[in-house]
CSV table of C-alpha atoms in Angstrom, one decimal:
chain,number,residue,atom,x,y,z
A,1,MET,CA,-23.4,-32.6,-25.2
A,2,ARG,CA,-21.4,-29.1,-25.7
A,3,GLN,CA,-23.2,-25.7,-24.3
A,4,SER,CA,-22.8,-22.6,-24.2
A,5,LEU,CA,-21.4,-20.4,-21.5
A,6,GLY,CA,-23.8,-17.2,-22.7
A,7,PHE,CA,-22.8,-13.4,-23.1
A,8,PRO,CA,-23.0,-13.0,-18.9
A,9,ALA,CA,-20.8,-16.1,-18.4
A,10,MET,CA,-18.4,-14.7,-20.9
A,11,ALA,CA,-18.6,-11.0,-19.5
A,12,ALA,CA,-18.3,-12.5,-16.0
A,13,ILE,CA,-14.7,-14.3,-17.4
A,14,ALA,CA,-13.8,-11.8,-19.5
A,15,LEU,CA,-13.6,-9.6,-16.2
A,16,ALA,CA,-11.5,-11.9,-14.2
A,17,LEU,CA,-8.7,-12.3,-16.6
A,18,ALA,CA,-8.6,-8.4,-16.9
A,19,VAL,CA,-8.5,-8.2,-13.2
A,20,ALA,CA,-5.3,-10.6,-13.4
A,21,ALA,CA,-4.1,-9.2,-16.5
A,22,CYS,CA,-3.5,-5.2,-13.9
A,23,ASP,CA,-1.9,-6.5,-11.3
A,24,ASN,CA,-0.4,-4.4,-9.7
A,25,GLY,CA,0.7,-4.8,-6.2
A,26,PRO,CA,1.2,-7.5,-4.0
A,27,LYS,CA,-1.9,-9.2,-2.3
A,28,ASN,CA,-0.3,-10.3,0.8
A,29,PRO,CA,2.3,-7.3,1.4
A,30,VAL,CA,5.3,-7.6,3.7
A,31,VAL,CA,7.7,-4.7,4.7
A,32,THR,CA,11.3,-5.9,5.6
A,33,GLY,CA,13.6,-3.8,6.6
A,34,LEU,CA,17.5,-4.1,6.3
A,35,CYS,CA,18.4,-3.1,9.4
A,36,ASP,CA,17.1,-1.0,12.9
A,37,GLU,CA,14.2,-3.1,11.9
A,38,ALA,CA,12.2,-5.5,14.3
A,39,GLY,CA,13.9,-8.8,13.6
A,40,SER,CA,16.4,-7.4,11.9
A,41,THR,CA,20.2,-9.2,12.4
A,42,THR,CA,21.7,-7.5,9.6
A,43,ASP,CA,24.1,-4.8,10.0
A,44,CYS,CA,23.3,-1.1,8.1
A,45,PRO,CA,25.8,0.5,5.7
A,46,GLU,CA,27.8,2.9,7.3
A,47,ILE,CA,30.1,5.5,6.9
A,48,PRO,CA,33.0,5.3,9.3
A,49,ASN,CA,33.6,7.9,11.8
A,50,THR,CA,36.8,8.4,10.2
A,51,VAL,CA,35.2,10.0,7.3
A,52,ASN,CA,33.9,13.8,7.4
A,53,GLU,CA,31.6,13.3,4.5
A,54,ALA,CA,29.9,11.7,1.7
A,55,PHE,CA,26.9,10.4,-0.3
A,56,PHE,CA,25.6,6.7,-1.5
A,57,THR,CA,24.8,5.9,-4.9
A,58,ILE,CA,22.5,2.7,-5.3
A,59,THR,CA,23.0,0.4,-8.3
A,60,LEU,CA,20.3,-2.1,-9.4
A,61,GLU,CA,22.4,-5.2,-9.6
A,62,SER,CA,20.1,-8.0,-11.0
A,63,LEU,CA,16.9,-9.0,-10.8
A,64,SER,CA,15.6,-12.9,-10.6
A,65,CYS,CA,11.7,-11.9,-9.0
A,66,THR,CA,8.3,-12.0,-10.9
A,67,ALA,CA,6.1,-10.1,-8.0
A,68,LYS,CA,4.2,-6.9,-9.9
A,69,GLY,CA,4.4,-3.3,-7.0
A,70,THR,CA,7.9,-5.0,-5.7
A,71,LYS,CA,8.6,-1.7,-3.5
A,72,ILE,CA,12.3,-0.5,-2.3
A,73,ARG,CA,12.7,2.3,-0.5
A,74,VAL,CA,15.7,4.1,1.5
A,75,THR,CA,14.0,4.9,4.9
A,76,ALA,CA,17.9,6.2,6.5
A,77,PRO,CA,19.4,8.4,6.8
A,78,VAL,CA,16.5,9.9,4.0
A,79,ASP,CA,13.1,9.1,3.4
A,80,LYS,CA,13.1,8.2,-1.1
A,81,THR,CA,11.8,5.6,-3.2
A,82,LEU,CA,13.6,3.7,-5.4
A,83,THR,CA,10.9,2.2,-7.5
A,84,ASP,CA,7.3,0.9,-7.0
A,85,ASP,CA,8.1,-2.0,-9.1
A,86,GLY,CA,11.7,-3.4,-8.8
A,87,CYS,CA,11.0,-6.6,-9.6
A,88,TYR,CA,10.4,-5.1,-13.2
A,89,ASP,CA,12.4,-1.9,-13.0
A,90,THR,CA,16.2,-1.8,-15.3
A,91,GLU,CA,18.8,-3.7,-14.2
A,92,GLY,CA,22.1,-1.5,-14.4
A,93,LYS,CA,19.1,1.8,-12.7
A,94,THR,CA,21.3,4.2,-10.1
A,95,TRP,CA,19.8,6.5,-7.5
A,96,ASN,CA,22.0,8.3,-5.6
A,97,VAL,CA,21.5,9.1,-1.7
A,98,GLY,CA,23.0,13.2,-1.0
A,99,SER,CA,25.2,14.4,-3.7
A,100,ALA,CA,28.9,15.7,-3.5
A,101,SER,CA,27.5,19.5,-2.1
A,102,SER,CA,24.6,17.0,0.4
A,103,GLY,CA,26.6,14.2,1.8
A,104,PHE,CA,26.4,12.3,5.0
A,105,ALA,CA,28.6,12.7,8.7
A,106,GLY,CA,31.0,9.2,9.2
A,107,GLY,CA,28.7,7.7,11.5
A,108,THR,CA,25.6,7.9,9.5
A,109,GLN,CA,24.1,4.7,8.3
A,110,LEU,CA,22.2,3.6,5.0
A,111,ASN,CA,19.0,2.1,5.8
A,112,PHE,CA,16.8,0.1,3.2
A,113,SER,CA,12.8,-1.7,3.5
A,114,ILE,CA,11.2,-3.8,0.7
A,115,THR,CA,7.4,-4.7,0.3
A,116,SER,CA,6.9,-8.1,-1.3
A,117,ASP,CA,4.4,-10.5,-1.0
A,118,GLU,CA,4.1,-13.2,1.7
A,119,THR,CA,5.4,-16.3,0.6
A,120,GLY,CA,6.6,-19.6,2.5
A,121,SER,CA,9.5,-18.0,3.9
A,122,PRO,CA,9.4,-14.6,5.3
A,123,PRO,CA,11.4,-12.1,3.4
A,124,SER,CA,14.8,-11.1,4.6
A,125,PHE,CA,18.3,-9.5,3.2
A,126,GLN,CA,21.9,-10.2,3.4
A,127,LEU,CA,24.8,-8.0,3.2
A,128,GLU,CA,28.1,-8.1,2.0
A,129,GLY,CA,31.2,-5.5,2.0
A,130,ALA,CA,32.5,-3.2,3.7
A,131,TYR,CA,32.8,0.9,3.4
A,132,PRO,CA,32.6,1.9,0.7
A,133,ASP,CA,31.2,-0.7,-1.2
A,134,TRP,CA,28.2,-3.5,-0.7
A,135,HIS,CA,26.1,-5.7,-1.6
A,136,ILE,CA,23.0,-5.8,-0.3
A,137,LYS,CA,20.8,-9.0,-1.8
A,138,PHE,CA,17.0,-9.4,-1.1
A,139,GLU,CA,15.2,-12.8,-1.0
A,140,ASP,CA,11.1,-12.7,-1.4
A,141,GLY,CA,10.6,-16.2,0.9
A,142,GLY,CA,10.3,-18.2,-2.2
A,143,ASP,CA,13.8,-20.0,-2.3
A,144,ASN,CA,16.5,-19.3,-0.5
A,145,ASP,CA,18.5,-18.1,-3.3
A,146,PHE,CA,19.2,-14.2,-2.5
A,147,ASN,CA,18.8,-13.2,-5.8
A,148,ASP,CA,15.7,-11.5,-5.8
A,149,VAL,CA,16.5,-7.8,-5.3
A,150,VAL,CA,20.1,-7.0,-5.6
A,151,LEU,CA,22.2,-3.7,-4.9
A,152,ALA,CA,24.8,-2.0,-5.2
A,153,VAL,CA,26.3,0.1,-2.6
A,154,HIS,CA,28.8,2.6,-3.3
A,155,ALA,CA,29.8,5.7,-0.1
A,156,THR,CA,31.7,8.5,-2.0
A,157,GLU,CA,33.7,9.8,0.4
A,158,ILE,CA,33.3,14.4,-0.3
A,159,GLN,CA,36.2,15.9,0.3
């Protein structure tokens, strides 16, 4: 026998679907820092002490994540939100930290944090490269492939 759900049940289902469609952030947020964070074993990209002054250009190189509301921030030498929804941002997008007229002294470290959903394993970073070019690879903890967010960082020396 077929039963009708009725208007109240259909309204409840529609509301639940609308709430799911408006997912705008991590349900179990975890903030993971690149370096200088509790439990971190990763180094920071750093301007060598032999360089007088430089600034950083950050490029969103590739994405392989689907979590809504993945926030990517620079936490040092300045506090700057790069994106509030990193998994849905545009590959190739760039941001500058500092500029040719406002750089950072040798010895300055660049640190990041990513806020994402908690998954099977703790989120983590890998840092590859050396001055002036690095790749920062983020793993959200789901599959250990370190390709969920990949950032290219380039330091430009100011003469």
